[in-house]
Coordinates of N, CA and C in Angstrom, one line a residue:
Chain A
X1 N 92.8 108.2 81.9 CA 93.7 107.5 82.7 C 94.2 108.4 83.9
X2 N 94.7 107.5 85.0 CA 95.3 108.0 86.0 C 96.6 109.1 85.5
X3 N 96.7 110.3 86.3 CA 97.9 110.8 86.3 C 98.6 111.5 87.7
X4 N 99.2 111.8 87.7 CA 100.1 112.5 88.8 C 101.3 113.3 88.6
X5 N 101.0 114.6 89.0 CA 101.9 115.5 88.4 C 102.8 116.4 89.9
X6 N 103.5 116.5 89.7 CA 104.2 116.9 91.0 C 105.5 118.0 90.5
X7 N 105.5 119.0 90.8 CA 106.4 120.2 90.5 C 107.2 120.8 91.9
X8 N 108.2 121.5 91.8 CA 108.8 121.5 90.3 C 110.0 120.2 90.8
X9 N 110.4 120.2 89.7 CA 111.8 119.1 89.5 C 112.8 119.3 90.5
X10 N 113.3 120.7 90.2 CA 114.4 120.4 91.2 C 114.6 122.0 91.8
X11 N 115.2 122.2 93.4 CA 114.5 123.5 93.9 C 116.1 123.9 94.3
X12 N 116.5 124.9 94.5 CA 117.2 125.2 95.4 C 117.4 126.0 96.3
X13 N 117.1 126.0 97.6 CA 116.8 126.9 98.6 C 117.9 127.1 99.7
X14 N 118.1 128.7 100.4 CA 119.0 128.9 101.4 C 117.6 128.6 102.7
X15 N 118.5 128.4 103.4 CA 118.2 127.8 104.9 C 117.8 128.9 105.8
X16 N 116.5 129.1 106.1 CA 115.3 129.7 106.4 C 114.3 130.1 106.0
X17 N 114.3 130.1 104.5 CA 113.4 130.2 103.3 C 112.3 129.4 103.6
X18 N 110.8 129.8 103.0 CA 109.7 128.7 103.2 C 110.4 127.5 101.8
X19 N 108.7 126.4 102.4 CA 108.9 126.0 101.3 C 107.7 125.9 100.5
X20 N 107.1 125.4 99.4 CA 105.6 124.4 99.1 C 106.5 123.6 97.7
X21 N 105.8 122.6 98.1 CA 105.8 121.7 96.9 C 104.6 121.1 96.8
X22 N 104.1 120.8 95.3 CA 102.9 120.7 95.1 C 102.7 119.4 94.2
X23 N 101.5 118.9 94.0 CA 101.2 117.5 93.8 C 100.0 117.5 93.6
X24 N 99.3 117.1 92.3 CA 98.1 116.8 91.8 C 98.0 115.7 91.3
X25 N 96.8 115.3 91.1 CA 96.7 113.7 90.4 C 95.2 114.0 89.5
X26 N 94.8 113.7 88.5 CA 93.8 113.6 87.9 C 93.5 112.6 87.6
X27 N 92.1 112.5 87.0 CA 91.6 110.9 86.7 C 91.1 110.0 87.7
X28 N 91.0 110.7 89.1 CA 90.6 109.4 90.1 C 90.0 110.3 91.0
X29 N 88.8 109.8 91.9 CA 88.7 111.0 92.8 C 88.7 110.3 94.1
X30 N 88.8 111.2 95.2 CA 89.3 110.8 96.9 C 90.5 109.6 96.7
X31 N 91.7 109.9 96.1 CA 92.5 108.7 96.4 C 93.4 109.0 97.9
X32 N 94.0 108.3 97.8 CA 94.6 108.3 99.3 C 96.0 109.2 99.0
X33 N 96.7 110.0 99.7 CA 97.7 110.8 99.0 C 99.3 110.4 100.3
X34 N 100.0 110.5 99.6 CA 101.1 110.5 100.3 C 102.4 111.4 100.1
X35 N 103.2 112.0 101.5 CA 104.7 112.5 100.5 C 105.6 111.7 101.2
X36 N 106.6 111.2 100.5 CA 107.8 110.2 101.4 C 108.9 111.3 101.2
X37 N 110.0 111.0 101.7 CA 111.6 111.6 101.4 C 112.2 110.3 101.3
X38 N 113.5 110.5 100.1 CA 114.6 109.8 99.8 C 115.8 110.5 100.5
X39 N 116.3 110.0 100.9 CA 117.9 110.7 100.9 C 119.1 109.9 100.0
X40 N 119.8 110.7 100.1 CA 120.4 110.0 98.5 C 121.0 108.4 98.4
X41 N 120.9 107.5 98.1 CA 121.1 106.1 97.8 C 120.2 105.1 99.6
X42 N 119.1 105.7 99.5 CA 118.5 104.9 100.8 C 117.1 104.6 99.9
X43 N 116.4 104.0 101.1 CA 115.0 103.7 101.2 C 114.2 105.0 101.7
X44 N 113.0 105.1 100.8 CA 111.6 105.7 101.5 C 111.4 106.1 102.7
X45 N 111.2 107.7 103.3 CA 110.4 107.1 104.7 C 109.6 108.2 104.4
X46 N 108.1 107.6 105.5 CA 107.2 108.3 104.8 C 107.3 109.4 105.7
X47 N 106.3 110.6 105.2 CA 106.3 112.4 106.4 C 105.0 112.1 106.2
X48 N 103.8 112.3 105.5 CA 102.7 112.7 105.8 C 101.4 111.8 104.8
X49 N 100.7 111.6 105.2 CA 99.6 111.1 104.5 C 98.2 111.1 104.8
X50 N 97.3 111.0 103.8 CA 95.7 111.9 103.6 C 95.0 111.2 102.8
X51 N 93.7 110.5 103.4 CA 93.0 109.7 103.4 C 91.6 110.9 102.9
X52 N 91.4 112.1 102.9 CA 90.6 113.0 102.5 C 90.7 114.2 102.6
X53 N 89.6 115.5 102.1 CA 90.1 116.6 102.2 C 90.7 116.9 103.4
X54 N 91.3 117.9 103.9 CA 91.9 118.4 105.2 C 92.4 117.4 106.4
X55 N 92.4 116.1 106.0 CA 92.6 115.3 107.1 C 94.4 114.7 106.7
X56 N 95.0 115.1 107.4 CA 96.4 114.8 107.1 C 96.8 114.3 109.1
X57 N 98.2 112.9 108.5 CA 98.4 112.5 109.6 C 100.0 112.7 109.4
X58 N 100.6 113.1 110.3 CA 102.5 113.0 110.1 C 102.8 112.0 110.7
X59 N 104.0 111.3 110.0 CA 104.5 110.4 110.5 C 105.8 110.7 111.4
X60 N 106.1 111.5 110.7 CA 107.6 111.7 111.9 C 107.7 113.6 112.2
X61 N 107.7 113.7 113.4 CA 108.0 115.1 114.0 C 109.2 115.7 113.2
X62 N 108.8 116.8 112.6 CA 110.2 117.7 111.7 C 109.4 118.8 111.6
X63 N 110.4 119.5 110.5 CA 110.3 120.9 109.9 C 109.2 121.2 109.1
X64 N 108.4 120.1 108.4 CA 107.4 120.0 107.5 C 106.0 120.0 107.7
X65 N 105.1 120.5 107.0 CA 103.7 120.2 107.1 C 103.3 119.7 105.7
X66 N 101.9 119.4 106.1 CA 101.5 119.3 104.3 C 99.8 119.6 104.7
X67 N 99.3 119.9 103.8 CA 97.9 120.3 103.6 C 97.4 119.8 102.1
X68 N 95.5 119.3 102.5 CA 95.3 119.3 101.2 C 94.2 120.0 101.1
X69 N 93.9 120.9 100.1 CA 92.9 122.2 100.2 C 91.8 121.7 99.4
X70 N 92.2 120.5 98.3 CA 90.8 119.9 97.6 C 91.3 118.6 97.3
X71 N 90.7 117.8 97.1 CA 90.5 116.2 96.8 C 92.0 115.6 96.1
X72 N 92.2 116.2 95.2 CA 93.5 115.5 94.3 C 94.9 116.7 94.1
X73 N 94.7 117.5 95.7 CA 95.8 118.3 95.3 C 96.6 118.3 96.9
X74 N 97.9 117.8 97.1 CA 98.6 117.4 98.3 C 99.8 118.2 98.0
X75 N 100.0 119.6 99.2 CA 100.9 120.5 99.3 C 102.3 120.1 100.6
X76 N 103.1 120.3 100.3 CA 104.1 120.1 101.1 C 104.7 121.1 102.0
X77 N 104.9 121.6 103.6 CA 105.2 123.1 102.8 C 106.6 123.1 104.3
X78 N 107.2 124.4 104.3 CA 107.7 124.4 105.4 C 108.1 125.9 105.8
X79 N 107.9 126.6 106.8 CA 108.0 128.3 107.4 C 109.6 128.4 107.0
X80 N 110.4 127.5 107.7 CA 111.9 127.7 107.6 C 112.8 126.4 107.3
X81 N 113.1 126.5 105.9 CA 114.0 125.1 105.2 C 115.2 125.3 106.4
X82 N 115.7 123.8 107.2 CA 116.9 123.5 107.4 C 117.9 122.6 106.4
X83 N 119.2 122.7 106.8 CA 120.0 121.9 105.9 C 119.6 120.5 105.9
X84 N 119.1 120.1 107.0 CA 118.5 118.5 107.2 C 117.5 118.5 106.2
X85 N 116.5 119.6 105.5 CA 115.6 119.0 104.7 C 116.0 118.7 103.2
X86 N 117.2 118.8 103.0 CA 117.3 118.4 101.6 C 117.5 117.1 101.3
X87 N 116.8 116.5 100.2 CA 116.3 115.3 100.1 C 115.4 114.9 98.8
X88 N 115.4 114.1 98.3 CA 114.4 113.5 97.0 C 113.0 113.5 97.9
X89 N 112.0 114.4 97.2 CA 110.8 113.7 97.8 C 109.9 113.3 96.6
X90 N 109.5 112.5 97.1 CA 107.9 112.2 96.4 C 106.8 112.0 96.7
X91 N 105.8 112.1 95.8 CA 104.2 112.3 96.2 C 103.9 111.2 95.5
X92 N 102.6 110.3 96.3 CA 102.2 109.3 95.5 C 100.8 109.4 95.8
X93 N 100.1 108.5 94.9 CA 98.5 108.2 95.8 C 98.1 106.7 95.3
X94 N 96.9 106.1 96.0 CA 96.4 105.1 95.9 C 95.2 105.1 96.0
X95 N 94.7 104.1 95.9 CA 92.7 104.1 96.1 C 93.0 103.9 97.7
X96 N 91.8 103.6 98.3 CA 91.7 103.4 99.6 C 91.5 101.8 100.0
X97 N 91.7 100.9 98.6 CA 91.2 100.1 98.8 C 92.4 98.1 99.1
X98 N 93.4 99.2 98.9 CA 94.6 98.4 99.3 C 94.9 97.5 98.4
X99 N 94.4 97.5 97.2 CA 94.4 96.1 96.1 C 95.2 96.6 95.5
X100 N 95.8 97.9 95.3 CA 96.2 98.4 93.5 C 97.7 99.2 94.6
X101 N 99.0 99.1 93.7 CA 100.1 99.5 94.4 C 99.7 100.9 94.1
X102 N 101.3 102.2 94.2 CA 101.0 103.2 94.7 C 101.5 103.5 93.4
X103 N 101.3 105.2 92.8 CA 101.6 105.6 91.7 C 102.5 106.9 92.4
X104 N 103.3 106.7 91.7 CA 104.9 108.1 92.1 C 104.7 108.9 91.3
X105 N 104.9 110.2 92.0 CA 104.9 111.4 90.8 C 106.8 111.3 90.6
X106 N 106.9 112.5 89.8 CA 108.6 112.7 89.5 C 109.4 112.3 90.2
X107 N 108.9 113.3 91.4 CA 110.0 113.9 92.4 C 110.5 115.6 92.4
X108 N 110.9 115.5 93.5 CA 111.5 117.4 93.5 C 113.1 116.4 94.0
X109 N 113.6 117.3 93.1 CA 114.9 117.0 94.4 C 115.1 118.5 94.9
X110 N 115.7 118.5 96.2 CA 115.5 119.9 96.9 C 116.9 119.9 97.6
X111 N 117.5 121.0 97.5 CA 118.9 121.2 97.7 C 118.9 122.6 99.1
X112 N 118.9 122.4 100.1 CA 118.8 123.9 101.2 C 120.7 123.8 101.2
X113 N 120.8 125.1 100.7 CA 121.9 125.7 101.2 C 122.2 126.5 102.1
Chain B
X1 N 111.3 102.0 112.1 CA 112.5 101.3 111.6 C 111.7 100.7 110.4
X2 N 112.6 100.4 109.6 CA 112.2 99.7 108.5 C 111.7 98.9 108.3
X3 N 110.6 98.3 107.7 CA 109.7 97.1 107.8 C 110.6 95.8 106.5
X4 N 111.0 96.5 105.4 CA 111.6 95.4 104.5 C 113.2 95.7 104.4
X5 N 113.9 94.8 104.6 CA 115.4 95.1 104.3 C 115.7 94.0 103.0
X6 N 116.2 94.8 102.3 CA 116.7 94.3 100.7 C 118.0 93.9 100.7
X7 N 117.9 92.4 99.9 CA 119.1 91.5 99.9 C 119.8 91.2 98.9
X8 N 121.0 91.4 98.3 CA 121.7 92.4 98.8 C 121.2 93.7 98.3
X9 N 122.5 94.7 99.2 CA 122.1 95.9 98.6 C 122.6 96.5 97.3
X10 N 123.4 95.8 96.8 CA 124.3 95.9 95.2 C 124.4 94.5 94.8
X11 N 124.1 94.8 93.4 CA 124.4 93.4 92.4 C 124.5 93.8 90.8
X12 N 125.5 93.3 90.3 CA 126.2 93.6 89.1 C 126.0 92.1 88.3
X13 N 125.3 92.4 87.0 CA 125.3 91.0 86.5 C 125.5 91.6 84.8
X14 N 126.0 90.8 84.0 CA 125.7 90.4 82.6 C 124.6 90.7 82.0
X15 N 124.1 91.3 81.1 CA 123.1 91.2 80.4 C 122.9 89.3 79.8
X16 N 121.5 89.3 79.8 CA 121.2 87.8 79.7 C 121.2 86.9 80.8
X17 N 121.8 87.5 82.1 CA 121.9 86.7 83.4 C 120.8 87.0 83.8
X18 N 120.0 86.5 85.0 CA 119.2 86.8 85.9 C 119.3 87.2 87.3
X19 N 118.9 88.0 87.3 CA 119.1 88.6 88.8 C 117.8 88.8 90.0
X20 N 118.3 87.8 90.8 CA 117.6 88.0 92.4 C 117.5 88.4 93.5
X21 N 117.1 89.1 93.9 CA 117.2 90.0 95.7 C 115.7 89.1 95.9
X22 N 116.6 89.6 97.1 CA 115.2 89.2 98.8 C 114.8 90.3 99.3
X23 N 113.9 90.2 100.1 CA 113.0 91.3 100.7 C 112.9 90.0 102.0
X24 N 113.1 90.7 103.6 CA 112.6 90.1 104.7 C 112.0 91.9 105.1
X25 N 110.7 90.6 106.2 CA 110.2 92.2 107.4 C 110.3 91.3 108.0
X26 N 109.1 91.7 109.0 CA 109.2 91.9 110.7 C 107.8 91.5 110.4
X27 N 106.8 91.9 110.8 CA 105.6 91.9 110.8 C 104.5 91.0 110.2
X28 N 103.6 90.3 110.1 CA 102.7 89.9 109.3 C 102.0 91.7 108.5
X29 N 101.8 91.2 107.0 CA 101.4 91.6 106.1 C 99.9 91.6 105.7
X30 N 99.4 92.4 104.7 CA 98.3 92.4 103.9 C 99.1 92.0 102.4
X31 N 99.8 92.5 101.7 CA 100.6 92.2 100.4 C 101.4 93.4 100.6
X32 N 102.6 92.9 99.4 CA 104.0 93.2 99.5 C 104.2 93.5 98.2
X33 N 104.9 94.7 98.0 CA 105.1 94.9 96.6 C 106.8 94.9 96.0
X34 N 106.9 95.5 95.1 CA 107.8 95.6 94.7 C 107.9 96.4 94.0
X35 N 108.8 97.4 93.5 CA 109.1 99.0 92.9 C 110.4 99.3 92.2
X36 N 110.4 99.5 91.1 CA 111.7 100.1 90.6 C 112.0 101.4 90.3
X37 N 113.1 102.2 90.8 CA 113.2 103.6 90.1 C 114.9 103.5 89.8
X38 N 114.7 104.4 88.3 CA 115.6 104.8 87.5 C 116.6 105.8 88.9
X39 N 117.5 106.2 88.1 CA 118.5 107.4 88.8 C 117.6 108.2 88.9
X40 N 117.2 109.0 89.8 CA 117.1 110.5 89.5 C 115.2 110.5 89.9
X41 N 114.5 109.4 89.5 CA 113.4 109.3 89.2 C 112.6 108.8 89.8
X42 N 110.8 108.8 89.4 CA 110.0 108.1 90.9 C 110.2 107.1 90.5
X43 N 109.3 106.6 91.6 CA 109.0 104.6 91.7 C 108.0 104.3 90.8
X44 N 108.4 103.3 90.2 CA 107.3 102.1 89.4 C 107.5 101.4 89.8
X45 N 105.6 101.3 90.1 CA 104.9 99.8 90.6 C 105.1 98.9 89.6
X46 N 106.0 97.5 90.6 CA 105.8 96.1 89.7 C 105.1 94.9 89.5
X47 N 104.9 94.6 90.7 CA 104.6 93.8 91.0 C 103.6 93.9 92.8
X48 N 102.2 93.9 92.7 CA 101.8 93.4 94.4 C 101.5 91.9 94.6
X49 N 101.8 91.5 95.2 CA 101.3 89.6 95.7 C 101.2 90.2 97.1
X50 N 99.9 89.1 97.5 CA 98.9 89.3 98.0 C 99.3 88.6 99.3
X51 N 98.9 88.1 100.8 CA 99.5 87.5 101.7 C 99.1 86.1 101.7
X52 N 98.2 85.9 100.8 CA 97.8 84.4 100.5 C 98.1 83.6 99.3
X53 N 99.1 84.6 98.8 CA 99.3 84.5 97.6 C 100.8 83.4 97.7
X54 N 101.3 82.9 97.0 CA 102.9 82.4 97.1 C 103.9 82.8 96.1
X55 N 102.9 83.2 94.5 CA 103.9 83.3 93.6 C 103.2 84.2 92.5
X56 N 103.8 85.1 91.6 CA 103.6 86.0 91.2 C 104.5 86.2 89.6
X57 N 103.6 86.0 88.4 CA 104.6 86.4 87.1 C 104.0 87.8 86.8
X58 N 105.2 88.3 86.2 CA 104.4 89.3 85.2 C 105.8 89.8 84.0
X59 N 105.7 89.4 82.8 CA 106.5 89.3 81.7 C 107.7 88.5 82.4
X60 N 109.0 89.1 82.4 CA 110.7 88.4 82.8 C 110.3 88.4 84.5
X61 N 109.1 89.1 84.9 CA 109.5 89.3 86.5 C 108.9 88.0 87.2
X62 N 109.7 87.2 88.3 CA 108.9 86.6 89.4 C 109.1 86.9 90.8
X63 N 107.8 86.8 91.5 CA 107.6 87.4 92.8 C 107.5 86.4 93.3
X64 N 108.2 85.9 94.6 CA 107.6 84.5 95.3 C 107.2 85.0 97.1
X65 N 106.7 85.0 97.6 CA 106.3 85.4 99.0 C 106.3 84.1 100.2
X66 N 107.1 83.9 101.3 CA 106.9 83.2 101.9 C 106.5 83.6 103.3
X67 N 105.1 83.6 103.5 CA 104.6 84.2 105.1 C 105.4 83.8 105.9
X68 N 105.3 82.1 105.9 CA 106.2 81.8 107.7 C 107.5 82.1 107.4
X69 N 108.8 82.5 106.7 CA 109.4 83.0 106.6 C 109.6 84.4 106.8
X70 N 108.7 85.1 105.9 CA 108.6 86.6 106.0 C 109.8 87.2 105.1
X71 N 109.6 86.5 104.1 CA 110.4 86.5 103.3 C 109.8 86.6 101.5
X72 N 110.7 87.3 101.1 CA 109.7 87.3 99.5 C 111.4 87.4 98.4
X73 N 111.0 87.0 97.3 CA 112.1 87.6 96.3 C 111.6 87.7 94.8
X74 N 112.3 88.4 94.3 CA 112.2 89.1 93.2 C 113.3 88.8 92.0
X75 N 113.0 88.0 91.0 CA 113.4 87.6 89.9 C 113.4 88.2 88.7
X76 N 114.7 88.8 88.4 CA 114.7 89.0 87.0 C 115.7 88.2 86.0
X77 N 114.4 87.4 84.9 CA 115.3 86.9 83.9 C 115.6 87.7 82.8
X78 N 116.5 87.0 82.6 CA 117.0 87.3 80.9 C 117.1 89.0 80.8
X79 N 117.7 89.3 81.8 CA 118.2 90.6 82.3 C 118.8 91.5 81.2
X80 N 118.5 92.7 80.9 CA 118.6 93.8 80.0 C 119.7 95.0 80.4
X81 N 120.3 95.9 79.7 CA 120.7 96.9 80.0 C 119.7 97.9 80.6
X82 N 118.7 98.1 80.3 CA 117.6 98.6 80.5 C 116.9 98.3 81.9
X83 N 117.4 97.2 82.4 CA 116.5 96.5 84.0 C 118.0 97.4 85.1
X84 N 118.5 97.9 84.4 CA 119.6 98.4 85.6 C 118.9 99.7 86.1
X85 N 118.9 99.5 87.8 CA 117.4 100.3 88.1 C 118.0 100.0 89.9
X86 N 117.4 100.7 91.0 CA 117.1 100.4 92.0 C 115.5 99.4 92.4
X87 N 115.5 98.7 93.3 CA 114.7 98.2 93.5 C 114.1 97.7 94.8
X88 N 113.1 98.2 95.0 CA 112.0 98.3 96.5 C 111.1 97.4 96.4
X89 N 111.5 96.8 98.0 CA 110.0 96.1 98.2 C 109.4 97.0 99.6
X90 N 108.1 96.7 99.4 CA 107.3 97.9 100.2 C 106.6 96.9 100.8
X91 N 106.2 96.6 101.7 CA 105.2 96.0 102.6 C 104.1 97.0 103.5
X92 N 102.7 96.6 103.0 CA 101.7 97.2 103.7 C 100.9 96.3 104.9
X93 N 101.3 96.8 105.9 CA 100.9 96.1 107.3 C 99.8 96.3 108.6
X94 N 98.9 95.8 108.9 CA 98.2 96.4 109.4 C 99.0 97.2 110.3
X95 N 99.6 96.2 111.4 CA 100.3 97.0 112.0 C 101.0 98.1 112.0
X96 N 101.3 98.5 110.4 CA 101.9 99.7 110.1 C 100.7 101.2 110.0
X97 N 99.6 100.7 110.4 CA 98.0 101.2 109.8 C 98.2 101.7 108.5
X98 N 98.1 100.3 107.7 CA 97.8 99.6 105.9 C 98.9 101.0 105.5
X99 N 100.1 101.3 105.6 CA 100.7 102.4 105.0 C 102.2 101.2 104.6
X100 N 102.3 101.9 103.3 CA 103.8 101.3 102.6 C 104.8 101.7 103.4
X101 N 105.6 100.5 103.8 CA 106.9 100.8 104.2 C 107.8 100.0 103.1
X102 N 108.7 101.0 103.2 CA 110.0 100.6 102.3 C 111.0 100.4 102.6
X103 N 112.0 99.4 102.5 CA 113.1 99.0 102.6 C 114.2 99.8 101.7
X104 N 115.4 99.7 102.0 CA 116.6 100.6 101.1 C 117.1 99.9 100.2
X105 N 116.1 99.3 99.2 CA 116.4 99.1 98.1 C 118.0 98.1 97.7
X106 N 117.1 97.6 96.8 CA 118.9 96.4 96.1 C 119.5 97.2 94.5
X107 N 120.8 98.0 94.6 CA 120.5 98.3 93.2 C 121.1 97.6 92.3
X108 N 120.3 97.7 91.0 CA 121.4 96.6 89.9 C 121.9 97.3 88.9
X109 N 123.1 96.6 88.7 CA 123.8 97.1 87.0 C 123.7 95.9 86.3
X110 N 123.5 95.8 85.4 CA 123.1 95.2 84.0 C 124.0 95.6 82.8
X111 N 125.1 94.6 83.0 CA 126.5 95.0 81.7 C 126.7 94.8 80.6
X112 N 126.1 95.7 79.6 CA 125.9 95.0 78.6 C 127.5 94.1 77.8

């Protein structure tokens, strides 16, 4: 069976620090990958998503990148955390094929102090 | 901007009641989902209905979808302590290029 694993839980970082967060999925191969942010009591918005190896698109200009170095592993990363990045994120993925909803990993929650 | 806005955004019911939100967008769709997450935790997929679709069971849940509207809702019966949860509808749009957009969620409490 499908899984998705996404570390770590919960981060705490001072404001300049890098970042990575990381996200694997096993059990499926080329799925489509995503990372969203929560902020606390809102909706979803998505930052980046990857339809294959090294092909990543951002959705919104910020502090973040993401990279994916092999098929079912989607990195999050950032040179210098600002206070604006702290936030619930999550990593999901899906087939390519739009029929089957998306599967959530945990979450990080991430705290820049 | 947001493709689904969730109706309302708080709702407090009884255990044994049933509880309903709405989901409106903007856009014509491909299908529309629906998602619950705990405090603290990711989203579970609940339910997708499809753009040709109208109505959707799966156990206590119903999904009903209205295109010329642009409008969908989300039923839960016979409501549990346990269904107390936030809850997303996501809409995948071409116009969004096929990517989930999410609305800010309706959250519920369920008293026992």
């Amino acid at each position: 069976s499908q899984t998705i694993h996404q570390w770590p839980a919960t981060l705490v970082q001072p404001v300049g620090s890098p970042l990575s967060l990381e996200c694997t999925v096993e059990g499926t191969s080329n799925p489509n990958l995503y990372w969203y942010r929560q902020a606390a009591g809102r909706g979803l918005q998505l930052l980046f998503y990857s339809v294959g190896i090294g092909q990543i698109s951002s959705e919104v200009p910020q502090n973040l990148s993401a990279s994916r170095p092999q098929d079912r592993q989607f990195i999050l990363s950032s040179k210098k955390l600002l206070l604006s990045d702290s936030g619930f994120y999550l990593c999901a993925w899906t087939t390519g094929t739009g029929h089957y909803g998306y599967t959530f990993g945990s979450g990080t929650r991430l705290t820049v102090v | 901007s947001q493709q689904g806005e969730e109706d309302p955004q708080a709702l407090s019911i009884q255990e044994g009641e049933n509880a309903t939100m709405n989901c409106s967008y903007k856009t014509s769709i491909n299908n529309l989902q629906w998602y619950r997450q705990n405090s603290g935790r990711g989203l579970v997929h609940l339910i997708l209905i499809r753009s040709n679709e109208r109505e959707k069971h799966s156990g206590r849940l119903r999904v009903t979808l209205d295109t010329s509207k642009k409008s969908s809702s989300l039923l839960i019966t016979a409501s549990r302590a346990a269904d107390t949860a936030s809850y997303f509808c996501a809409t995948d749009a071409r116009a969004a290029g096929n990517k989930l957009t999410f609305g800010g969620g309706t959250r519920v409490l369920v008293k026992p």
